[in-house]
Amino acid sequence: MPIVRVALDVPLATLFDYVLADGIAVPGQRVIVPFGRKQVVGVVMECAADSDLAAERIKPVVRVLDEIPPLPAELLTLLRFCSDYYHHPLGATVLSALPVRLRSSEPVTFKEALQYTLSVSGCTLDLSQLPRRKVVQHRILTALQAGALSAAQLRALSPSAPSVLKALLQAGWVEALSPGLSPASVRGEQIAFNNAHTLTAAQQQAVDAVMQAQGYGCFLLHGVTGSGKTEIYVHLMHQMLQRGGQVLLLVPEINLTPQLENYFCSRFPDAELASLHSGLADGARTQNWLRAQSGQARIVLGTRLAVFTPLPQLALVIVDEEHDASFKQQDGLRYSARDVAIFRANQRGVPIMLGSATPSLESYYNAQAGRYRLLQLTERAVAQAQLPTVRCINISNAALQHGISEQLLSALGQCLQRGEQSLVFINRRGYAPVLMCTACGWLSDCPNCAGKLVLHLQDRRLRCHHCGHQARVPHACPGCGNTDLQPVGIGTQRVESALQEYFPKARILRVDRDSTRNKGAWNAMRRQIHDEAVDILVGTQILAKGHDFPNLTLVGVLNPDSALYSSDFRASEKLYAQLAQVAGRAGRAGKPGEVLIQTAFPDHPLFSALREHDYDRWAKILLAERQSAGFPPFVYQAML
Ligand code: ADP
Ligand code: ZN
Ligand code: ZN
């Protein structure tokens, strides 16, 4: 009888043999099998004629789950590679790459989005003869004249679209297309495209370089903030979509995916887009995954987990902010989504673009060594948008008020007077990083780990930001009973309340993981910032990435120094990336931007490179250091 070797989500580096009594199964198919006293879902990795086990010890497959197509062989090869390279059991690797629903035996059905199109009689309608007051009807019919649309796309035209659509269907002017026909195939691959800008010469060169690649090629797009990297992605995507391909776009894990989704939908109004990130409900994630697997979704936009999505027509991979640490999974299968993406592009023989204003040293080094092709954009795309002026405020002898210098305070005051927005960046949430006893020197250490308990004044708690341990703020020192406990150092809450005291009329908004914990909170805040209902933003790296706030002209950076002398050899690389990002928020529209960095080491090469926006110089200094110290990318490191 036929044997199948099945990957199961267990911590054993082996496949499990089962006999297939009835039905057929191919590699990649999901099956339900008995395991111990339970029944579990697994994935068939191999089919064989016989097994090394004695026949009576082999249990039968309970059921073949064939309501969705099997995982493609290409994905199985990728997962085998990952299991091997990252030393994680094959079964656990395969199952962790699937959406949660597909790891369970509950039935899944693929709800294909129906497409609507004009019927023969609808096509001959003369819209000018229809009553003018039926605005939504006009809008829908006009939109459908350009091609088929899904219900979701129609809903985007008007909230009342569903009821109007129903009437149009009844009138016989509109009809539903059979599922599976993507609008692109209906229209012979003319992908509607909102071409917002004519590319600059540098942008065009980058696009051409990728389009001329024969098969696999890895391109590192190094462009200063605002240099128009996104515009390059859009043009590349357009060309690949026209050729009938699917595009995988990986972005960091930063609450930005919904915004990006809207953005790309607006640029490609009728190319189906599927997003994949941990914020999606299980059902939605499964459906999006299936739309990608069926080839129906043409653009797949996601965080690191999306790198394992089956994409039959994959033609291009883009990794935006490729240096971002969130592309590394920190537990279970500890993969780097950027590296897996490169493997995938190579496996498929298609180009991949890694984009960043501050590439990781690994990628930069690979580009120097000729393994990647380096494409550079050295200027902002919009002529009036100059890069901000960066200055250091030497705080080694300065008196600080709650961590803020006189100079920064006066700059903030002037910015307020001009009616422009400012951002105070500090990478520590909470009120103060530690609580100290003034009598005996007791510090609020975490009882669970090597971290310190951070003081959160709002809810009067001490929290460990490493392990999550929490405690009430003690009234007296646990060591000596002294009641004078003082916060040491500064966090976002402390800066917020200090600034509120200095500028009582200013509208101050704190943006960190605490204030954005509730769903939708960050979206509401972004709207507030855009509507200019905020004068001063105080926040952590959440604010640094990818946002465009046109009225923001001043950025103050508090306390970056600890990263200069950290035991993590990547700390100063990360600090440069973070400061370049946060500095990139200033002066993005016509207004000039200014960045003030409070540091006790203004002459450090990191800050001089930052002042001159000279990433290349900084990267070369770091690479020389790494080489002489024998650190990556000159050697490999593995953690046991
Ligand atoms: P990046 O991704 O490198 O930060 P973006 O692609 O977001 O840069 O572009 C920054 C700004 O410049 C955006 O407002 C964008 O609309 C504009 N822009 C990009 N390319 C062009 C161009 N070729 N001509 C005019 N404006 C452009
Ligand atoms: Zn004490
Ligand atoms: Zn802890």
XYZ file of C-alpha atoms and ligand atoms in Angstrom:
669
model
C 0.000 0.000 0.000
C 1.215 3.529 -0.690
C 3.085 5.280 2.083
C 3.156 9.024 2.697
C 5.870 10.796 4.731
C 4.207 13.564 6.665
C 5.568 16.731 8.286
C 3.976 17.326 11.708
C 4.283 20.249 14.060
C 6.390 18.414 16.631
C 9.923 19.140 17.863
C 11.409 16.099 16.158
C 13.641 16.333 13.117
C 11.885 13.595 11.219
C 8.943 12.877 8.970
C 6.301 10.344 9.944
C 5.160 7.444 7.786
C 1.465 6.697 7.298
C -0.313 4.387 4.974
C -2.810 5.797 2.563
C -5.694 3.326 2.519
C -7.926 5.248 0.183
C -7.764 8.494 -1.717
C -4.716 9.896 -3.391
C -2.216 12.353 -2.012
C 0.650 14.229 -3.591
C 3.476 16.102 -1.850
C 2.211 19.375 -0.450
C -1.217 18.003 0.409
C -2.617 18.484 3.886
C -3.751 15.353 5.697
C -5.232 14.436 9.067
C -3.300 11.663 10.785
C -3.324 10.015 14.214
C -0.436 11.067 16.428
C -0.303 9.690 19.944
C -3.854 9.902 21.217
C -4.727 12.899 19.051
C -5.474 13.565 15.447
C -3.366 16.311 13.905
C -2.927 18.080 10.591
C 0.261 17.475 8.665
C 1.671 18.083 5.223
C 2.712 15.265 2.912
C 6.361 15.771 1.973
C 7.025 12.529 0.092
C 5.135 9.595 -1.336
C 6.794 6.175 -1.238
C 6.046 2.577 -2.107
C 7.244 1.163 1.187
C 8.517 2.090 4.627
C 11.361 1.038 6.900
C 8.816 0.443 9.626
C 7.060 -2.882 10.086
C 3.703 -2.808 8.289
C 1.661 -3.345 11.459
C 3.238 -0.297 13.116
C 2.171 2.087 10.385
C -1.119 3.815 11.015
C -3.443 4.930 8.250
C -4.116 8.494 7.179
C -7.493 9.540 8.592
C -8.395 11.920 5.807
C -6.837 13.757 2.897
C -7.708 17.457 3.023
C -8.168 18.282 -0.606
C -10.462 21.290 -0.553
C -7.509 23.526 -1.339
C -4.688 22.778 -3.782
C -1.485 21.201 -2.394
C 1.476 23.417 -1.517
C 3.656 23.810 -4.589
C 6.884 21.813 -4.809
C 8.861 25.042 -4.931
C 7.588 26.076 -1.502
C 8.391 22.648 -0.062
C 11.962 23.001 -1.338
C 12.195 26.436 0.252
C 10.934 25.091 3.582
C 13.385 22.190 3.469
C 16.162 24.685 2.916
C 14.987 26.818 5.855
C 14.712 23.824 8.163
C 18.234 22.827 7.268
C 19.819 26.280 7.278
C 18.180 27.527 10.472
C 18.339 24.148 12.252
C 14.666 23.886 13.011
C 12.694 20.627 12.733
C 11.212 20.206 9.264
C 7.667 19.560 10.466
C 7.634 22.609 12.729
C 9.070 24.683 9.873
C 6.457 23.578 7.343
C 3.505 24.031 9.662
C 4.664 27.391 10.988
C 4.734 28.703 7.419
C 0.973 28.104 7.062
C -1.809 30.411 8.252
C -3.273 29.120 11.529
C -6.509 27.936 9.868
C -4.597 25.656 7.553
C -2.864 24.031 10.503
C -6.211 22.899 11.861
C -8.591 20.279 10.535
C -11.501 22.705 10.286
C -12.741 22.866 6.725
C -11.633 25.877 4.717
C -13.252 27.122 1.594
C -11.762 29.576 -0.761
C -14.191 32.426 -1.244
C -13.218 33.768 -4.580
C -14.131 37.385 -4.995
C -16.824 37.785 -7.626
C -16.087 40.289 -10.333
C -18.731 42.511 -11.828
C -18.745 43.761 -15.367
C -21.071 45.533 -17.796
C -23.426 43.205 -19.639
C -23.944 43.487 -23.386
C -26.896 45.821 -22.830
C -24.914 47.689 -20.175
C -22.171 48.361 -22.687
C -24.546 50.011 -25.126
C -26.044 52.353 -22.516
C -25.731 56.049 -23.123
C -24.941 57.367 -19.663
C -25.922 60.918 -20.538
C -29.516 59.671 -21.033
C -29.764 58.416 -17.437
C -31.116 60.653 -14.649
C -28.296 62.889 -13.422
C -29.338 62.726 -9.775
C -28.435 59.018 -9.568
C -24.868 59.883 -8.748
C -23.737 56.516 -7.432
C -25.253 54.691 -10.401
C -23.309 56.977 -12.726
C -20.152 56.442 -10.786
C -20.456 52.649 -10.848
C -21.314 52.428 -14.537
C -18.486 54.778 -15.455
C -16.036 52.762 -13.376
C -17.202 49.501 -14.975
C -16.704 50.944 -18.448
C -13.005 50.807 -17.659
C -13.232 47.123 -16.736
C -14.465 44.542 -14.233
C -14.392 45.307 -10.512
C -14.901 43.312 -7.324
C -17.613 44.129 -4.790
C -14.945 45.573 -2.514
C -13.666 47.858 -5.236
C -17.210 49.010 -5.971
C -17.830 49.648 -2.297
C -14.829 51.951 -2.356
C -16.779 54.147 -4.785
C -19.642 54.752 -2.386
C -21.083 53.262 0.804
C -24.388 52.734 -1.005
C -22.747 50.824 -3.852
C -24.064 47.386 -2.753
C -27.728 48.384 -3.028
C -27.183 50.254 -6.285
C -25.269 47.252 -7.631
C -28.232 45.039 -6.808
C -30.535 47.289 -8.807
C -28.106 47.327 -11.725
C -27.916 43.523 -11.697
C -31.723 43.335 -11.713
C -31.900 45.780 -14.589
C -29.530 43.484 -16.480
C -26.935 46.173 -17.110
C -24.335 44.579 -14.926
C -23.464 40.907 -14.580
C -21.230 38.810 -12.370
C -18.212 37.224 -13.989
C -17.438 33.637 -13.204
C -14.824 33.461 -10.434
C -11.254 32.722 -11.308
C -11.086 35.181 -14.147
C -8.925 37.958 -12.874
C -9.656 41.397 -14.287
C -6.235 41.440 -15.860
C -6.889 38.302 -17.884
C -10.261 39.726 -18.934
C -8.501 42.790 -20.227
C -5.419 41.293 -21.768
C -3.003 42.441 -19.062
C -3.586 46.150 -19.320
C -3.040 47.088 -15.709
C -4.587 50.429 -14.807
C -1.902 52.547 -13.261
C -1.952 55.957 -11.678
C 1.338 57.324 -12.816
C 1.852 60.127 -10.360
C 5.298 61.299 -11.452
C 7.678 61.230 -14.332
C 10.698 59.454 -12.956
C 13.907 61.368 -12.422
C 16.910 60.177 -14.392
C 18.299 58.335 -11.371
C 14.957 56.645 -10.706
C 14.607 55.622 -14.345
C 18.094 54.130 -14.339
C 17.219 52.022 -11.317
C 14.010 50.778 -12.951
C 15.824 49.981 -16.185
C 18.595 48.104 -14.415
C 16.085 45.751 -12.803
C 13.952 45.334 -15.912
C 16.995 44.418 -17.968
C 18.045 41.701 -15.540
C 17.976 38.280 -17.084
C 16.652 35.926 -14.465
C 17.808 36.298 -10.883
C 19.604 39.432 -9.773
C 19.793 41.133 -6.389
C 19.650 44.940 -6.440
C 20.410 47.073 -3.425
C 18.574 50.382 -3.769
C 20.332 52.837 -1.501
C 18.454 56.127 -1.517
C 18.273 58.914 1.051
C 14.901 59.417 2.754
C 12.435 60.969 0.332
C 14.530 60.114 -2.715
C 11.603 58.317 -4.334
C 12.312 54.664 -3.610
C 8.615 53.925 -3.294
C 8.042 55.462 -6.704
C 10.617 53.074 -8.135
C 8.812 50.114 -6.556
C 5.549 51.272 -8.094
C 7.009 51.544 -11.589
C 8.700 48.160 -11.327
C 5.501 46.596 -10.050
C 3.586 48.086 -12.927
C 5.902 46.599 -15.512
C 5.914 43.190 -13.862
C 2.125 43.173 -13.518
C 1.812 44.024 -17.217
C 3.849 40.928 -17.955
C 1.337 38.889 -15.989
C 3.523 38.451 -12.923
C 2.851 38.593 -9.209
C 4.858 40.893 -6.979
C 5.837 40.183 -3.385
C 6.483 43.313 -1.333
C 7.861 42.806 2.166
C 7.689 45.644 4.674
C 8.710 45.939 8.342
C 6.359 45.091 11.206
C 5.213 48.586 12.150
C 1.459 49.113 11.966
C 1.999 50.616 8.544
C 0.564 47.823 6.422
C -3.016 49.182 6.201
C -1.730 52.560 5.007
C 0.534 50.945 2.460
C -2.312 48.756 1.299
C -4.440 51.817 0.584
C -1.532 53.486 -1.111
C -0.819 50.636 -3.537
C -4.532 50.109 -4.212
C -4.758 53.738 -5.227
C -1.817 53.353 -7.583
C -3.140 50.098 -9.097
C -6.908 50.422 -8.844
C -7.759 47.086 -10.430
C -4.849 44.827 -9.583
C -5.916 42.609 -6.722
C -3.835 43.074 -3.619
C -3.600 40.697 -0.675
C -2.023 41.758 2.575
C -0.513 39.311 5.032
C 0.542 40.324 8.508
C -0.036 39.303 12.093
C -2.721 41.961 12.587
C -5.188 40.125 10.352
C -7.872 37.846 11.742
C -7.215 34.145 11.025
C -9.982 33.895 8.456
C -8.881 36.955 6.494
C -5.291 35.836 6.537
C -6.224 32.419 5.181
C -8.335 33.920 2.405
C -5.559 36.307 1.394
C -3.060 33.462 1.400
C -5.363 31.413 -0.829
C -5.837 34.358 -3.183
C -2.068 34.553 -3.493
C -1.792 30.816 -4.070
C -4.463 30.873 -6.771
C -2.638 33.655 -8.585
C -5.660 35.903 -8.206
C -3.897 38.366 -5.920
C -1.307 40.079 -8.044
C 0.359 42.133 -5.343
C 1.150 40.492 -2.034
C 2.057 43.006 0.634
C 3.180 41.686 3.951
C 5.503 41.506 6.898
C 8.148 38.807 7.308
C 5.704 35.896 7.490
C 4.524 36.691 3.936
C 7.820 35.440 2.550
C 6.400 31.893 2.723
C 3.322 32.615 0.602
C 2.881 30.420 -2.477
C 3.049 32.644 -5.562
C 2.641 30.765 -8.831
C 3.393 33.794 -11.018
C 6.085 35.394 -8.864
C 8.041 37.840 -11.034
C 9.570 40.319 -8.608
C 10.389 40.569 -4.908
C 10.854 43.886 -3.120
C 12.095 44.194 0.469
C 11.523 47.723 1.721
C 13.641 49.010 4.643
C 15.737 45.898 4.220
C 17.914 46.789 7.226
C 14.952 46.615 9.598
C 15.372 44.239 12.525
C 11.769 43.070 12.316
C 12.624 40.965 9.257
C 14.317 38.600 11.693
C 12.078 36.166 13.485
C 13.282 35.914 17.076
C 11.844 32.565 18.148
C 10.809 29.240 16.697
C 12.149 29.179 13.162
C 14.638 32.040 13.506
C 14.707 33.114 9.907
C 15.668 36.356 8.246
C 12.861 37.171 5.826
C 15.246 39.228 3.724
C 17.578 36.297 3.248
C 14.721 33.872 2.604
C 13.375 36.342 0.037
C 16.724 36.330 -1.733
C 16.701 32.529 -1.753
C 13.196 32.609 -3.258
C 14.120 35.066 -5.986
C 17.126 32.972 -6.846
C 15.081 29.775 -6.807
C 12.529 31.303 -9.189
C 15.079 33.144 -11.304
C 13.529 36.604 -10.836
C 14.964 39.934 -9.678
C 14.807 41.129 -6.081
C 15.205 44.699 -4.903
C 16.352 45.557 -1.377
C 15.591 49.180 -0.554
C 16.863 51.352 2.273
C 18.232 54.762 3.168
C 20.639 52.984 5.503
C 21.331 49.480 4.195
C 22.422 46.808 6.633
C 26.177 46.383 6.637
C 25.715 42.835 5.375
C 23.899 44.033 2.273
C 26.213 46.965 1.780
C 29.201 44.663 1.964
C 27.605 42.249 -0.497
C 27.095 45.157 -2.877
C 30.724 46.240 -2.477
C 31.826 42.690 -3.155
C 29.768 42.607 -6.357
C 27.255 39.996 -5.225
C 24.473 42.596 -5.314
C 24.159 45.421 -7.738
C 24.198 48.821 -6.016
C 21.735 51.489 -7.214
C 22.032 54.868 -5.539
C 19.759 57.896 -5.200
C 21.582 60.741 -3.536
C 18.955 63.473 -3.673
C 15.380 63.935 -2.640
C 12.937 63.458 -5.500
C 11.086 66.715 -4.893
C 13.448 69.542 -5.770
C 12.349 71.897 -2.969
C 12.576 69.186 -0.313
C 16.116 69.527 0.962
C 17.613 67.114 3.429
C 17.394 68.550 6.942
C 20.241 70.335 8.696
C 21.625 68.128 11.451
C 23.343 69.692 14.483
C 24.606 68.306 17.766
C 24.005 69.940 21.129
C 26.885 69.140 23.431
C 25.362 68.161 26.751
C 28.517 67.084 28.579
C 28.539 70.254 30.696
C 24.985 71.447 30.156
C 22.280 71.549 32.774
C 19.330 69.521 31.586
C 15.742 69.854 32.697
C 14.170 66.398 32.692
C 16.738 65.471 30.111
C 16.052 68.439 27.821
C 18.620 71.176 27.072
C 17.997 74.934 26.928
C 18.835 75.008 23.230
C 16.316 72.348 22.340
C 13.654 74.051 24.460
C 14.168 77.358 22.694
C 14.084 75.677 19.264
C 10.827 73.982 20.243
C 9.448 77.344 21.363
C 10.314 78.978 18.041
C 8.802 76.124 16.107
C 5.587 76.552 18.098
C 5.565 80.240 17.254
C 5.944 79.527 13.565
C 2.950 77.212 13.836
C 4.950 74.190 12.714
C 5.179 70.736 14.214
C 8.086 69.254 16.075
C 9.030 65.772 17.187
C 11.010 64.834 20.279
C 12.488 61.395 19.846
C 13.544 59.244 22.743
C 13.913 55.549 22.606
C 12.527 54.715 26.006
C 8.885 54.491 26.863
C 7.565 54.896 30.368
C 8.428 57.696 32.752
C 11.964 56.828 33.777
C 14.099 53.771 33.033
C 14.750 53.000 36.688
C 13.668 53.919 40.212
C 16.423 54.555 42.774
C 16.569 54.859 46.546
C 18.376 58.060 47.548
C 19.527 56.540 50.848
C 20.959 53.116 50.001
C 21.278 53.160 46.229
C 18.717 50.372 45.678
C 17.688 50.121 41.997
C 14.482 48.658 40.592
C 16.039 45.535 39.097
C 13.782 42.959 37.501
C 13.469 39.886 39.725
C 13.074 37.672 36.631
C 15.794 38.774 34.272
C 18.799 41.031 33.902
C 16.634 44.033 32.948
C 15.572 47.024 35.022
C 11.966 47.744 35.921
C 10.862 50.884 34.113
C 8.732 53.360 36.010
C 5.325 53.998 34.392
C 3.772 56.853 36.321
C 0.408 56.902 34.583
C -0.754 53.646 36.077
C 1.855 53.691 38.872
C 3.537 50.468 37.883
C 7.032 49.156 37.361
C 7.403 47.144 34.171
C 10.225 45.091 32.727
C 10.415 45.793 29.001
C 12.332 42.564 28.422
C 10.345 39.851 30.138
C 7.070 41.641 30.866
C 7.263 41.375 34.671
C 5.068 43.969 36.432
C 4.811 45.274 39.984
C 3.188 48.137 41.875
C 5.437 51.114 42.605
C 6.647 50.545 46.189
C 5.953 53.277 48.768
C 9.289 52.705 50.429
C 12.622 51.205 49.508
C 12.499 47.387 49.766
C 16.139 47.549 50.920
C 16.111 50.149 53.731
C 12.592 51.476 54.116
C 13.456 55.003 52.980
C 10.446 56.652 51.332
C 12.413 59.004 49.050
C 12.534 57.015 45.835
C 13.628 58.973 42.760
C 13.162 58.294 39.068
C 16.515 58.188 37.261
C 16.836 58.883 33.559
C 14.060 59.839 31.197
C 11.322 58.139 29.225
C 8.556 59.360 26.943
C 6.055 60.022 29.748
C 8.516 62.165 31.660
C 9.424 64.198 28.581
C 5.755 64.627 27.761
C 4.894 65.988 31.196
C 7.990 68.195 31.338
C 7.189 69.734 27.956
C 3.592 70.261 28.953
C 4.858 72.300 31.894
C 7.100 74.454 29.694
C 4.569 74.932 26.957
C 1.212 74.829 28.704
C -0.675 75.873 25.567
C 1.035 73.419 23.228
C -0.894 70.383 22.088
C 1.431 67.504 22.907
C 0.930 63.933 21.759
C 2.885 60.970 23.054
C 3.284 58.094 20.612
C 4.808 54.897 21.949
C 3.813 51.285 22.432
C 1.797 52.197 25.529
C -0.252 54.954 23.930
C -0.880 53.002 20.723
C -1.755 49.680 22.308
C -5.475 49.917 21.547
C -6.543 48.955 18.083
C -7.018 51.962 15.884
C -5.318 54.329 18.340
C -2.353 54.947 16.102
C -4.548 55.567 13.081
C -6.530 58.165 14.994
C -3.273 59.792 16.117
C -1.939 59.947 12.584
C -5.068 61.715 11.512
C -4.640 64.190 14.372
C -1.079 64.886 13.264
C -2.081 65.349 9.635
C -4.953 67.630 10.606
C -2.396 69.682 12.532
C -4.221 69.167 15.805
C -0.834 68.439 17.382
C 2.134 70.778 17.954
C 4.728 68.565 19.602
C 5.080 64.827 19.179
C 6.967 62.873 21.789
C 7.729 59.357 20.785
C 9.823 56.293 20.205
C 10.843 54.607 16.966
C 7.186 54.069 16.034
C 7.399 57.660 14.814
C 10.652 57.231 12.963
C 9.520 55.041 10.127
C 7.871 55.806 6.878
C 5.538 58.614 7.857
C 5.077 61.766 5.912
C 4.037 64.723 8.068
C 4.329 67.787 5.833
C 4.252 70.408 8.585
C 6.958 68.787 10.697
C 10.137 70.848 10.622
C 12.023 70.202 13.867
C 13.266 66.920 15.292
C 14.977 66.727 18.690
C 16.806 63.564 19.697
C 17.380 62.833 23.396
C 19.860 60.356 24.825
C 21.220 58.395 21.883
C 24.640 57.927 23.498
C 24.218 54.587 25.220
C 24.177 52.861 21.818
C 27.653 54.212 21.040
C 29.207 52.089 23.745
C 26.857 49.145 23.816
C 27.990 45.545 24.080
C 25.892 44.743 20.997
C 28.265 45.171 18.087
C 25.364 46.191 15.868
C 24.118 48.948 18.209
C 25.857 51.850 16.473
C 24.806 50.580 13.040
C 21.207 50.510 14.262
C 21.530 53.930 15.870
C 22.660 55.507 12.625
C 19.749 53.898 10.778
C 17.298 55.066 13.402
C 18.591 58.637 13.513
C 18.690 58.896 9.721
C 15.087 57.660 9.661
C 13.872 60.036 12.301
C 15.816 62.920 10.765
C 14.140 62.049 7.466
C 10.792 63.031 8.989
C 11.813 66.700 9.065
C 11.250 69.023 6.142
C 9.717 66.587 3.683
C 7.536 69.153 1.955
C 8.824 72.566 0.916
C 9.794 73.737 4.428
C 13.400 73.281 5.551
C 13.914 70.843 8.402
C 16.267 70.889 11.357
C 17.489 68.071 13.557
C 19.047 68.690 16.974
C 20.812 65.795 18.651
C 21.692 65.999 22.327
C 24.931 64.122 22.898
C 28.010 64.163 25.057
C 30.092 63.017 22.074
C 29.429 65.489 19.246
C 32.723 64.567 17.568
C 31.876 60.899 17.224
C 32.182 59.821 13.559
C 28.577 58.627 13.645
C 27.340 62.161 14.191
C 29.677 63.747 11.663
C 28.507 61.280 9.004
C 24.909 61.997 9.965
C 25.469 65.766 9.705
C 26.749 65.316 6.175
C 24.176 62.678 5.212
C 27.122 60.527 4.273
C 26.051 56.957 4.901
C 28.853 55.634 2.716
C 31.522 57.110 4.923
C 29.914 55.750 8.054
C 29.495 52.303 6.509
C 33.157 52.230 5.531
C 34.255 53.147 9.078
C 32.053 50.423 10.520
C 33.208 47.844 8.005
C 36.849 48.578 8.807
C 36.082 48.131 12.518
C 34.243 44.892 11.927
C 37.038 43.551 9.780
C 39.759 44.287 12.301
C 37.679 42.875 15.164
C 36.627 39.781 13.223
C 32.896 40.407 13.244
C 30.176 39.882 10.640
C 29.922 40.406 7.711
C 33.557 39.244 7.563
C 32.802 36.105 9.548
C 29.656 34.145 10.322
C 28.236 33.941 13.801
C 25.943 31.254 15.089
C 24.194 31.242 18.429
C 23.924 27.980 20.357
P 11.272 57.245 -0.258
O 10.468 55.978 -0.398
O 12.640 57.135 -0.863
O 11.309 57.829 1.128
P 9.075 58.390 -1.753
O 8.970 57.446 -2.892
O 8.094 58.311 -0.652
O 10.569 58.352 -1.163
O 9.086 59.847 -2.389
C 9.205 61.006 -1.588
C 8.319 62.094 -2.164
O 8.771 62.464 -3.454
C 6.886 61.660 -2.316
O 6.063 62.724 -1.930
C 6.745 61.364 -3.799
O 5.427 61.593 -4.238
C 7.724 62.332 -4.414
N 8.310 61.834 -5.661
C 8.873 60.620 -5.858
N 9.341 60.509 -7.126
C 9.079 61.684 -7.743
C 9.327 62.200 -9.058
N 9.948 61.467 -9.988
N 8.908 63.460 -9.325
C 8.298 64.208 -8.378
N 8.035 63.785 -7.138
C 8.419 62.539 -6.795
Zn 17.015 52.147 50.213
Zn 12.544 41.127 33.341
